[in-house]
Coordinates of C-alpha atoms in Angstrom, one line a residue:
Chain A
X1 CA -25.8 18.4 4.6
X2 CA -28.4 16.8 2.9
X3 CA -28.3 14.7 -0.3
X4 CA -27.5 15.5 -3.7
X5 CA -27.8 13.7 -7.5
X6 CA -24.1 13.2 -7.4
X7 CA -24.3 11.4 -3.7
X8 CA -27.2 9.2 -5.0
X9 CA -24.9 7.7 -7.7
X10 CA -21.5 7.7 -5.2
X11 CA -23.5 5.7 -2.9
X12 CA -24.3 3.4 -5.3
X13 CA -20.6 3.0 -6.5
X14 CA -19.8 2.6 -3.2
X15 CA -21.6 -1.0 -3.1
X16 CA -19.6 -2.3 -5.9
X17 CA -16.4 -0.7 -4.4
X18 CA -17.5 -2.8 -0.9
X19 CA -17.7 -6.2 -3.7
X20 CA -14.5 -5.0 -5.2
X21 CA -12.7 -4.7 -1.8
X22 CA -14.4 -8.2 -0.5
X23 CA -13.5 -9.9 -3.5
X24 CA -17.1 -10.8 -4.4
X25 CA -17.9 -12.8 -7.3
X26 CA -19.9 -11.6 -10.1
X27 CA -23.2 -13.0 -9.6
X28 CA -23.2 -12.3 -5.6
X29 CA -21.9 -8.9 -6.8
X30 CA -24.5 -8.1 -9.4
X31 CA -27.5 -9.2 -6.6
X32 CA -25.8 -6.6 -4.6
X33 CA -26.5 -4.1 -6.9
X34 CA -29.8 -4.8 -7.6
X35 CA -30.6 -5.0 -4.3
X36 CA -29.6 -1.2 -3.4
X37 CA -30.7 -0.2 -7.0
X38 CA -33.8 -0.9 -5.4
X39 CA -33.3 1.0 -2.7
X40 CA -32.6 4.2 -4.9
X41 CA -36.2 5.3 -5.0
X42 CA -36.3 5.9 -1.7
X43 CA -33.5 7.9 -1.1
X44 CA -34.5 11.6 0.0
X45 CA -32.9 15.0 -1.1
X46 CA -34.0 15.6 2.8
X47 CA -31.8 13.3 4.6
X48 CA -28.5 13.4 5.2
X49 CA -25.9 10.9 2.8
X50 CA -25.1 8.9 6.2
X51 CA -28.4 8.6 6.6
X52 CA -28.6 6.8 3.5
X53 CA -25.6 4.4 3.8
X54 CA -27.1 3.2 7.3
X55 CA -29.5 1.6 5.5
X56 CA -27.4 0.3 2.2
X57 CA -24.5 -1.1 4.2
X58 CA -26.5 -3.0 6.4
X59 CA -28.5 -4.4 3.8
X60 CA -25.3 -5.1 1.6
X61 CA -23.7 -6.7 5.2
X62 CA -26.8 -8.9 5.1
X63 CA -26.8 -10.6 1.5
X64 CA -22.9 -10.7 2.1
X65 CA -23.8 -12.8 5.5
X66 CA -21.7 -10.9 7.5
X67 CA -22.5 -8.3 10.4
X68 CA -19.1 -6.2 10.4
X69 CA -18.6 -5.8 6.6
X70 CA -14.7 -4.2 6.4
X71 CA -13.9 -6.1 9.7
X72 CA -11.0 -7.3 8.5
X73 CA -10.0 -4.1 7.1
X74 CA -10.6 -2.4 9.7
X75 CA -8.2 -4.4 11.6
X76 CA -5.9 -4.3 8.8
X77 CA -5.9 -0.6 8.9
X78 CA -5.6 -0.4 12.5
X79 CA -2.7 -2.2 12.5
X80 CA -0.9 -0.7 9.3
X81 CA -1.4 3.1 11.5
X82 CA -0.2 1.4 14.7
X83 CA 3.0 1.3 13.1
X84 CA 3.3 5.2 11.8
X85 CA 1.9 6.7 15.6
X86 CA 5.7 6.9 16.7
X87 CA 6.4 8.8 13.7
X88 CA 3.7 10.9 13.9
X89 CA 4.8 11.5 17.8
X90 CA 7.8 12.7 16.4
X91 CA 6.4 14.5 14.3
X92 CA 3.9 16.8 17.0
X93 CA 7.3 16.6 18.9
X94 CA 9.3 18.2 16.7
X95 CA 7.0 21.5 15.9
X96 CA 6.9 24.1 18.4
X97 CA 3.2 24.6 18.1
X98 CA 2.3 20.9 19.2
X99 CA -1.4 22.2 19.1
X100 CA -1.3 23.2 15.7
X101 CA 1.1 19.9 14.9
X102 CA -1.6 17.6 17.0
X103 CA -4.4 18.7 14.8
X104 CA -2.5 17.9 11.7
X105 CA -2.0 14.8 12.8
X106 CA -5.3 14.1 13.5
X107 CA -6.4 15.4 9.9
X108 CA -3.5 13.2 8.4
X109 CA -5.3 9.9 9.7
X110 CA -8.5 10.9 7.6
X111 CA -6.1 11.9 4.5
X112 CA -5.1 8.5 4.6
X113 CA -6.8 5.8 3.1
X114 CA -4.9 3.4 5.1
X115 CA -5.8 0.2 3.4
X116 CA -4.9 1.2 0.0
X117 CA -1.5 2.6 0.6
X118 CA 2.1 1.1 1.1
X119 CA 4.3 1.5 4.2
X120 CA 5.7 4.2 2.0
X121 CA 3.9 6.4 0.8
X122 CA 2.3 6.4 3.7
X123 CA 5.0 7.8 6.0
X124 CA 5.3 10.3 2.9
X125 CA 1.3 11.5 2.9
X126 CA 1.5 11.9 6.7
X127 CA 4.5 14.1 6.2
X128 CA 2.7 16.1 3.4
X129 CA -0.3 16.8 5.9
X130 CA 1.8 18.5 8.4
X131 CA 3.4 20.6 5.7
X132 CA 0.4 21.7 3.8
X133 CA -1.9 24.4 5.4
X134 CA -5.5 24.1 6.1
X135 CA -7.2 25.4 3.4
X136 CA -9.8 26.5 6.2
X137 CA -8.0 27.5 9.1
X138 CA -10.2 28.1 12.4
X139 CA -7.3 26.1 14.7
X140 CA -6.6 29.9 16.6
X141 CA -9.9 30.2 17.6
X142 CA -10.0 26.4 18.5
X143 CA -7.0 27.0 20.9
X144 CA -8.5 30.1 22.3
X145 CA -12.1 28.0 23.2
X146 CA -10.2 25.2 25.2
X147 CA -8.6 27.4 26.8
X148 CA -11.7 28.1 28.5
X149 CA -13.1 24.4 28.6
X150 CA -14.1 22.1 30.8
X151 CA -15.4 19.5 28.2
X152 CA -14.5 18.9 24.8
X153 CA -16.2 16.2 22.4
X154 CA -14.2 14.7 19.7
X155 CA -16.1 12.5 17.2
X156 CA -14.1 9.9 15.5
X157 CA -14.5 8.3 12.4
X158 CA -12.9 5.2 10.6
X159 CA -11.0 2.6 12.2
X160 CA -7.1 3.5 12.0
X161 CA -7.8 6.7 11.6
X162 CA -8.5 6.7 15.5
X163 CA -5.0 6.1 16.7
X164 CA -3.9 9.2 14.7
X165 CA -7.0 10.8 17.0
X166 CA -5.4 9.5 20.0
X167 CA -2.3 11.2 19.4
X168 CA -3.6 14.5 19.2
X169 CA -6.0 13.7 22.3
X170 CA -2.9 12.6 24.2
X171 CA -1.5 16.0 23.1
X172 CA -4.5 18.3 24.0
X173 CA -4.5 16.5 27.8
X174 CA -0.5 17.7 28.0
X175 CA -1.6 21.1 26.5
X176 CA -4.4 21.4 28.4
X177 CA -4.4 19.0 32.1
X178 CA -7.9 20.6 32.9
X179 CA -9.7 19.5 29.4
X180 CA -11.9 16.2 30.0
X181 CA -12.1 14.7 26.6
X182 CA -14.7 12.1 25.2
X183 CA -14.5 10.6 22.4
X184 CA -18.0 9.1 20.4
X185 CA -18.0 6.2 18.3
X186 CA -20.3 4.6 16.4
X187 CA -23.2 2.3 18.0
X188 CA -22.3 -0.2 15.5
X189 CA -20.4 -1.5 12.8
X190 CA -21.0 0.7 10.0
X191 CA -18.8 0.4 6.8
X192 CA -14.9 1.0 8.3
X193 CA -16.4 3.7 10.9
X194 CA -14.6 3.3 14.6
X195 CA -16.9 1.4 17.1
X196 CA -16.4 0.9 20.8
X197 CA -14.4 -2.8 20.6
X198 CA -11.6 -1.0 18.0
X199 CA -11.9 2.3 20.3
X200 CA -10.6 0.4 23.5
X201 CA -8.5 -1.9 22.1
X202 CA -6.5 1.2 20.7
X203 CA -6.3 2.1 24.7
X204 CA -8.4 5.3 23.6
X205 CA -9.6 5.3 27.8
X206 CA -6.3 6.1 28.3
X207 CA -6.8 9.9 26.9
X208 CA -10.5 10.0 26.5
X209 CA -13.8 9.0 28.1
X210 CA -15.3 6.4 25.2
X211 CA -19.2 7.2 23.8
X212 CA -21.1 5.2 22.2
X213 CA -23.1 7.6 20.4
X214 CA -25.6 4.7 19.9
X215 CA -25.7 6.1 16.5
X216 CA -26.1 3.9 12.8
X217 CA -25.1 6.2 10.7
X218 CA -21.5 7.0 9.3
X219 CA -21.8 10.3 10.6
X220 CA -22.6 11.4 13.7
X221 CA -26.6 11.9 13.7
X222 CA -27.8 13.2 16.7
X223 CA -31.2 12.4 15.9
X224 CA -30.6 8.8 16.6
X225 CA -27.7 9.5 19.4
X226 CA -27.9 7.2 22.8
X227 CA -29.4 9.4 25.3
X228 CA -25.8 8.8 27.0
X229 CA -24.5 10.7 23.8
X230 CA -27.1 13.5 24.0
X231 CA -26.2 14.3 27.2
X232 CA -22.4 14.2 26.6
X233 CA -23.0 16.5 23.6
X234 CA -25.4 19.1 25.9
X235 CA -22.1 18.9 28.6
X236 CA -19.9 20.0 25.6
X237 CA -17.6 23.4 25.2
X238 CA -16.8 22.6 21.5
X239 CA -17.2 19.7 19.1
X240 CA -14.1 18.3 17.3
X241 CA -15.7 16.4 14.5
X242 CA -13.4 14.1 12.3
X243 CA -14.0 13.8 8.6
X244 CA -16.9 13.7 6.1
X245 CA -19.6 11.6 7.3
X246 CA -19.4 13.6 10.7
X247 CA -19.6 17.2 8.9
X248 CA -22.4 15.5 6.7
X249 CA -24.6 14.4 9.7
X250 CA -23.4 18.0 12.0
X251 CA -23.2 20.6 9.6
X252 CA -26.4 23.2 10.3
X253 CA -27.5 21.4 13.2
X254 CA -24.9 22.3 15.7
X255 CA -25.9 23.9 18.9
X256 CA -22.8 23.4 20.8
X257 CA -19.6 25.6 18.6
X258 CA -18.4 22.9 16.5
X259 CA -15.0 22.4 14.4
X260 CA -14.8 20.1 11.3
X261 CA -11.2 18.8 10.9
X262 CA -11.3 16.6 7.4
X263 CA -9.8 16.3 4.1
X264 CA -12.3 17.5 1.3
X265 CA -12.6 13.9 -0.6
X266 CA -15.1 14.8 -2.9
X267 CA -17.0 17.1 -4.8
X268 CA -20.1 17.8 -3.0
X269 CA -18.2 18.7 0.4
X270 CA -16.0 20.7 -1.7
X271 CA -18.8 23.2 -3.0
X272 CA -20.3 23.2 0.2
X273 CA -17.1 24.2 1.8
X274 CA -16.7 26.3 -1.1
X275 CA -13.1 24.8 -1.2
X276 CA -11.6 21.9 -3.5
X277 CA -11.3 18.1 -3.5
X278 CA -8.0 17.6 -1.6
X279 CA -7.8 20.2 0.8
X280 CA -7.6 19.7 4.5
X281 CA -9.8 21.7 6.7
X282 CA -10.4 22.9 10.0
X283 CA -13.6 24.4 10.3
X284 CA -15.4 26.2 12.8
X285 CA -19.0 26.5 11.7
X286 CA -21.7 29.0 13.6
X287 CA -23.9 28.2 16.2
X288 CA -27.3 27.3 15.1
X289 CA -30.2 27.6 17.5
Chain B
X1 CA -17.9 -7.5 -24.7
X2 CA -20.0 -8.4 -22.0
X3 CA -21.0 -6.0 -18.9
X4 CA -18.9 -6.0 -15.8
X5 CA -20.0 -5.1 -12.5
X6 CA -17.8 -2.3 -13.0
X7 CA -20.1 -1.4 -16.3
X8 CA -23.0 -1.0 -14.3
X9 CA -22.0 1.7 -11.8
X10 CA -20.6 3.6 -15.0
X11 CA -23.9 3.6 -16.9
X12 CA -25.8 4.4 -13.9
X13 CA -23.4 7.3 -13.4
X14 CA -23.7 8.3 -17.0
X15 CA -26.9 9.0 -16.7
X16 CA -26.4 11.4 -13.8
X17 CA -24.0 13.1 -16.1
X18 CA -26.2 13.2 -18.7
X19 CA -28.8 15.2 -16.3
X20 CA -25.8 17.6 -15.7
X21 CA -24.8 18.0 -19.3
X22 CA -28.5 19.4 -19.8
X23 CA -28.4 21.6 -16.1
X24 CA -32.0 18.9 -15.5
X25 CA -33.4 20.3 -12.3
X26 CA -32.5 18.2 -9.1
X27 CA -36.3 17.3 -8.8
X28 CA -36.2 15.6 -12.5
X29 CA -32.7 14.2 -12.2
X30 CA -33.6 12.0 -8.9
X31 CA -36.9 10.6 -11.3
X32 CA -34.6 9.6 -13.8
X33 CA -31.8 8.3 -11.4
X34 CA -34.9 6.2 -9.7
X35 CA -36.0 5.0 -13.1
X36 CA -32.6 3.9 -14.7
X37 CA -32.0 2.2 -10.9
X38 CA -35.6 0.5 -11.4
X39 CA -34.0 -1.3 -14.7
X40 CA -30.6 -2.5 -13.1
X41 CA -31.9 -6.0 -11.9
X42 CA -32.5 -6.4 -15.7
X43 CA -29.2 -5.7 -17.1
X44 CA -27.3 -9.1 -17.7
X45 CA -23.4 -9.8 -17.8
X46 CA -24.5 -12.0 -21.2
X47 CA -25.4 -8.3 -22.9
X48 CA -22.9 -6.1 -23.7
X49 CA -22.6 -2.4 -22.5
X50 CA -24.1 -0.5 -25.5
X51 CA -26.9 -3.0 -25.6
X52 CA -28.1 -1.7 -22.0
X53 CA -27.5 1.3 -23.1
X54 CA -29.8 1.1 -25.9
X55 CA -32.2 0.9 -23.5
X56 CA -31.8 3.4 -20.7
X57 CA -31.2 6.2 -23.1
X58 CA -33.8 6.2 -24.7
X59 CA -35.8 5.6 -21.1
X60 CA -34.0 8.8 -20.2
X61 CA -35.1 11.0 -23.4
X62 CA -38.5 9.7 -22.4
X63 CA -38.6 11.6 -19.1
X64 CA -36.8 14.5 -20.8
X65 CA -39.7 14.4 -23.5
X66 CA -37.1 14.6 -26.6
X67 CA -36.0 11.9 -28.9
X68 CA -32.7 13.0 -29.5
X69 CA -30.8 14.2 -25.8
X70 CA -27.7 15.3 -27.5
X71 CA -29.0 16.9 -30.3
X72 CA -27.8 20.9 -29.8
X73 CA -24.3 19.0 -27.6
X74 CA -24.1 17.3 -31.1
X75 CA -24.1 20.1 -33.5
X76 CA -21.8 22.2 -30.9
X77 CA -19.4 19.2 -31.2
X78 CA -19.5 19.1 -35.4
X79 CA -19.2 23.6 -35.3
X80 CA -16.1 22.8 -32.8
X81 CA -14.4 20.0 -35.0
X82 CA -15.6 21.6 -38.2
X83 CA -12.8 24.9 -37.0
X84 CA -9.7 22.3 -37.2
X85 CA -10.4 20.0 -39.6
X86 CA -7.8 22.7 -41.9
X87 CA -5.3 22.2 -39.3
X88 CA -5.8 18.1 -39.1
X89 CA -5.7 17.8 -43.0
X90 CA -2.4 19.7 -42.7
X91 CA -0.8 17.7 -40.5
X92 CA -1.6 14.8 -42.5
X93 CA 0.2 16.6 -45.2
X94 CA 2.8 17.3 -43.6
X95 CA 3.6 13.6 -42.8
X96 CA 5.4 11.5 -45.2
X97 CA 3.3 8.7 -44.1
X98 CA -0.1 9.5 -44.8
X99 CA -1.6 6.6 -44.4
X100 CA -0.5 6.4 -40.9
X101 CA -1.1 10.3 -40.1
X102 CA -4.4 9.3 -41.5
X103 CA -5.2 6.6 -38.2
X104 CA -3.9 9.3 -36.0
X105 CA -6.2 11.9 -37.6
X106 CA -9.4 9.3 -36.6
X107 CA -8.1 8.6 -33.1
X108 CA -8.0 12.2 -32.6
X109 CA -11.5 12.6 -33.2
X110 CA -11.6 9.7 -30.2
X111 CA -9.4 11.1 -27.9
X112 CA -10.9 14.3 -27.8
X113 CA -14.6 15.0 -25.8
X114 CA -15.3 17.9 -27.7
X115 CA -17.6 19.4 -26.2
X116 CA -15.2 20.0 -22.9
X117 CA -12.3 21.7 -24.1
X118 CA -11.7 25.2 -25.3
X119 CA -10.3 25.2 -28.7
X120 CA -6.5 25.9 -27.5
X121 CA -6.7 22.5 -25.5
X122 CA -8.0 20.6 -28.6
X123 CA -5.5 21.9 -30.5
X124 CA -2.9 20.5 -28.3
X125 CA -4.7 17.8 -27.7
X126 CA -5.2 16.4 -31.3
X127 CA -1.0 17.4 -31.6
X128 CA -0.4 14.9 -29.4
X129 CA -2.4 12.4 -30.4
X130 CA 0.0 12.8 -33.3
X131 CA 2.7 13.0 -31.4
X132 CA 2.2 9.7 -29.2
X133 CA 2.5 6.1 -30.5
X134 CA -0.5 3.1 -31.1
X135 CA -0.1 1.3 -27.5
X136 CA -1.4 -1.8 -30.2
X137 CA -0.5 -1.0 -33.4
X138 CA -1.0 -3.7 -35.8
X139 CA -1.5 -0.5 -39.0
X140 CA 0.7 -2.4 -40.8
X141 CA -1.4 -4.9 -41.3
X142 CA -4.4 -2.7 -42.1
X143 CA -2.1 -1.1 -44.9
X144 CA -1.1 -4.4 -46.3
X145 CA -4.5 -5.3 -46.5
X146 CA -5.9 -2.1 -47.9
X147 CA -3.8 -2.6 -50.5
X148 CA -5.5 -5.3 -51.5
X149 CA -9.3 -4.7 -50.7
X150 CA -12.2 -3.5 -52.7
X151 CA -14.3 -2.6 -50.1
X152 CA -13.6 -1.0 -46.5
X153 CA -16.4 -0.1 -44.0
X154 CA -15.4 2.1 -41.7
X155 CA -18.2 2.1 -38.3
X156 CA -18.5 5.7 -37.4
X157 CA -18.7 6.5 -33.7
X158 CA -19.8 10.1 -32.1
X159 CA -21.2 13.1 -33.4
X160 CA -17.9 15.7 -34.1
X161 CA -15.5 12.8 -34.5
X162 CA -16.9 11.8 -37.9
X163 CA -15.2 14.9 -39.6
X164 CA -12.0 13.6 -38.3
X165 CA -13.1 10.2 -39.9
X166 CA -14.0 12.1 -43.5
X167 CA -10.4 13.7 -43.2
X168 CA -9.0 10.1 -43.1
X169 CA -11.3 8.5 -45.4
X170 CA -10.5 11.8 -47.9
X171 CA -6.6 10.5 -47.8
X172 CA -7.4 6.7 -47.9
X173 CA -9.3 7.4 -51.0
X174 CA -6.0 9.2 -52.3
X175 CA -4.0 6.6 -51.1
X176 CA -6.2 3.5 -52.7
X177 CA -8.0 5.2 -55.3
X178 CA -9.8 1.8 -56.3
X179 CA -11.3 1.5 -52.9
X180 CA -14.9 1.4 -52.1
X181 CA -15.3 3.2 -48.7
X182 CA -18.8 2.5 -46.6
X183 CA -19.4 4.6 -43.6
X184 CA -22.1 2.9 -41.0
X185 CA -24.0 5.3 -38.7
X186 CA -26.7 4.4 -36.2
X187 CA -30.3 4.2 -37.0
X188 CA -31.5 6.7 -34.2
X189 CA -29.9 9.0 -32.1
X190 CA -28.3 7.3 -29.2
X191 CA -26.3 9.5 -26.8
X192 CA -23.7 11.4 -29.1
X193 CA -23.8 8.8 -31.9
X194 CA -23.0 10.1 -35.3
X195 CA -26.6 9.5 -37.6
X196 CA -27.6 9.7 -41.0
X197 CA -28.0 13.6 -40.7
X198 CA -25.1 14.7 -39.3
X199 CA -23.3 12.4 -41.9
X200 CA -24.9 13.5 -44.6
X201 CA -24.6 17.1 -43.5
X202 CA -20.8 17.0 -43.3
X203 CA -20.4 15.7 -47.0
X204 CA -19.3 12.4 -45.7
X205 CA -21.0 11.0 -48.8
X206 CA -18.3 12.5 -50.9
X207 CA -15.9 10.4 -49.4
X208 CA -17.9 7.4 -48.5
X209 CA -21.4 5.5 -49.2
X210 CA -22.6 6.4 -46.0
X211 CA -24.8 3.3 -44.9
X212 CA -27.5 3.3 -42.3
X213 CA -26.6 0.6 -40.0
X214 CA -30.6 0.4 -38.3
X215 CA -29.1 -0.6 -34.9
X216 CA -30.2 1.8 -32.2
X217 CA -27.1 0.5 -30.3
X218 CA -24.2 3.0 -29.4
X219 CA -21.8 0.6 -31.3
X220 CA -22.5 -1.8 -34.4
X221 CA -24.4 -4.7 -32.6
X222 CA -24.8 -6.8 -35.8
X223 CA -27.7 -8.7 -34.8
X224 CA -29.8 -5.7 -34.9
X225 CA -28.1 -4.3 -37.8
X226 CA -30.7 -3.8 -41.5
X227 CA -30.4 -5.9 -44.3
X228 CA -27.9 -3.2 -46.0
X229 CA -25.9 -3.1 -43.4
X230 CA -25.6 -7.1 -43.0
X231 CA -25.1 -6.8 -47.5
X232 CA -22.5 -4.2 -46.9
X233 CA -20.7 -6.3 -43.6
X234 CA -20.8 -9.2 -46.1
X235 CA -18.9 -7.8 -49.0
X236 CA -16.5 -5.7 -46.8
X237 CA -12.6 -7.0 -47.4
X238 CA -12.0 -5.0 -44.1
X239 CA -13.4 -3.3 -41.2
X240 CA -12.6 0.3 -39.2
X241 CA -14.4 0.5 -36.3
X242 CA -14.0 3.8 -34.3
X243 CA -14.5 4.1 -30.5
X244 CA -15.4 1.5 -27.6
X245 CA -19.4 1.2 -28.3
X246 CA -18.2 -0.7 -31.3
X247 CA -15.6 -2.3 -30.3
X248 CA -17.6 -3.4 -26.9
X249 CA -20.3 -4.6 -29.8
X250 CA -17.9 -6.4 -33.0
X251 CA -15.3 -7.8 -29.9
X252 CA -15.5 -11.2 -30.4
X253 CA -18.2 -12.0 -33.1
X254 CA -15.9 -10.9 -35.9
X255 CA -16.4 -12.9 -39.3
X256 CA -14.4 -9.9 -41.3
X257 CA -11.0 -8.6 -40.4
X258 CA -12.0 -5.7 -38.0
X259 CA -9.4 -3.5 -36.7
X260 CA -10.4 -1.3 -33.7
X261 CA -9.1 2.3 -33.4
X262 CA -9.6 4.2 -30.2
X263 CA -8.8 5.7 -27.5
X264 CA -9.3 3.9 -24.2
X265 CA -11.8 5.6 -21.8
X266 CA -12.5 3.2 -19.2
X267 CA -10.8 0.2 -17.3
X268 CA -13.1 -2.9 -18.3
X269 CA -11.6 -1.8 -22.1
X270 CA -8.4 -1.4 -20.9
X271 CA -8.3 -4.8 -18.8
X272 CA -9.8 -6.2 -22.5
X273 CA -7.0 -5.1 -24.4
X274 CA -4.8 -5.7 -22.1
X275 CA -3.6 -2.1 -21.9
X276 CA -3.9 1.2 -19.7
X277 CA -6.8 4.1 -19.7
X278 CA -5.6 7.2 -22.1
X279 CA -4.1 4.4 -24.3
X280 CA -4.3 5.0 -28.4
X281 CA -5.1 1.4 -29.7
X282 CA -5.0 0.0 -33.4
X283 CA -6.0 -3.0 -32.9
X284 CA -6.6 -6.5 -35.5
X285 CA -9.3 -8.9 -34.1
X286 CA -8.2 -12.4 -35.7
X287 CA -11.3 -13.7 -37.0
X288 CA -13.9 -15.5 -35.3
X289 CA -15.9 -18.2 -37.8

């Protein structure tokens, strides 16, 4: 998906929302901005948005001195979704369709923005997710694919977000004993997106094989994807690919049937999805050559 | 009021919206994007918001080749507001404090973005603005005073919203028939700022000496203002200053009693006054030597 005027001026609200988060002072702040005002120039309606933020983040990580910008929040996160994973457990448990329940519970860790919420409302948005319907709903299909598959790829996203991932992975390996999963993650810190260290730490080895994608970008780019990744994603029977920056980078390219599971969170997804800011998804998108 | 970190991203933004406003082609909209980005590192935190502003808009009317962006959005604005005027004047009537109903009458001119809502919605909109109390309300004092004053300028603020302000400058002549009302408008068109055409084209001089402020500010930035408007600042008793741009620009440098009414739109004003986004604020400065 590649660029638009409205991603040019999110991206560039994301950098004061990064100082916002960080606690930045003004004056560091306002060099921030002027730094990836800079940038803005360069930015092409032919690349992809995570194309763009894996080379403002890094430059924002580097005036702020840092190498792992949200580390803290990732960690933060991570632990604030530790503690819902038994509910949501309970939750796949309790339906009789754990597929269809597992998959909600995957979308609900990208509904969340897990650092900005209380204990709470929390428990309450994860609850919401596995009442709501997808808006987009290609989950039968899904089922019917694995089935029939030896390999599946899921491709994870932020940090905390990945243990809701595990859940449903730890379902799919009940539901289906013959289904080797990997999971990908990024090849490096890039804003709160999942990297290897989080991914095993979470214990994610214990339902998945771990990638390293070897990718940059918040959003799986297969352009710049570890050889290891390529050949991962060749092996593939079907592409689970968690949240925006993942549909961004995938959507159009796929050549391996792909399904985006995500929660719409803004407006250009939306009109490309031709659905609305707030809906949850899970789409299959054709094959591409 | 000085910029914010916060100010920045917004007027960046703003000038993606204006692009959208006038459907600017993708291709054009990223030159202007790259251009306003190219002025960032010159924007200072010792400037206040409509003084940037003052300079990327007209930056951006460059690259559109006009000199007035919002000149149709303007008249479409006055033609919507111009259709309830009848029913604003009547609800002043209908209030046994005119004076008062008169306030509410300007706000409402504030509140409302006219040229986003279908009439119904305005309609509704504007009865509520009736409806719903001052957040700051310090009319009292304005009334006290008015009683009392010769002279009252009142600092216009958007294109639409100045018909609003002739209905309550229409009852505060009625109310205080010795008062001498002045009515400042900016010296060029700056976004949807109300000028000396549009004022003079709604009649406002029947009400008011409408004064030509010089400032090519979106708000009353008294350093730039003409010698008339500095005369006419001088002999004012009291000031009315409509809208954030001029609060954002009088905030602080007040040497006349200067009571702000508006609605606020953003959270730097809201964190100013101390108050909350979709607030109605009548506000008294005390004065500033």
């Amino acid at each position: 998906m590649n660029l638009t005027p409205t991603c040019v001026t999110c991206i560039f609200s994301q950098s004061l929302r990064v100082c916002e988060k960080l606690q930045v002072d003004d004056k560091t702040t306002k060099k921030i901005l002027d730094s990836v005002a800079g940038m803005i120039p360069e930015w092409s309606f032919d690349e992809t948005p995570p194309q763009v933020a894996a080379r403002v983040y890094p430059e924002i990580a580097k005036l702020l001195q840092t190498d792992d910008i949200y580390y803290d929040f990732k960690r933060e996160a991570t632990e604030h979704a530790k503690a819902f994973i038994p509910f949501v457990e309970e939750m796949i448990d309790k339906y009789n369709d754990k597929f269809y329940a597992s998959l909600k519970a995957a979308v609900a860790g990208n509904v969340i923005d897990l650092a900005a919420m209380e204990q709470f409302d929390l428990q309450e948005e994860v609850a919401k997710v596995f009442d709501s319907p997808f808006e987009i709903d290609d989950s039968e299909e899904l089922r019917k694919i694995l089935q029939n598959s030896k390999n599946l790829l899921v491709v994870g996203d932020n940090a905390g977000e990945h243990l809701f991932d595990k859940a449903m992975m730890k379902c799919l390996k009940n539901l289906f004993p013959n289904l080797h999963i990997f999971y990908a993650v990024r090849g490096k810190p890039i804003i709160n997106d999942i990297t290897i260290d989080e991914a095993i730490e979470a214990g994610i080895d214990e339902v998945a094989e771990i990638v390293d994608s070897g990718v940059d970008t918040p959003g799986l780019d297969l352009n710049r994807a570890s050889d290891k990744m390529l050949s991962v994603y060749k092996q593939a029977d079907v592409v689970l690919a968690k949240g925006m920056g993942n549909y961004e980078s995938l959507y159009g390219i796929s050549t391996c049937p792909t399904f985006f599971l995500l929660k719409v969170k803004c407006s250009v997804v939306a009109a490309s999805l031709g659905r609305n800011v707030g809906d949850i998804i899970c789409y299959k998108e054709s094959l591409h050559d």
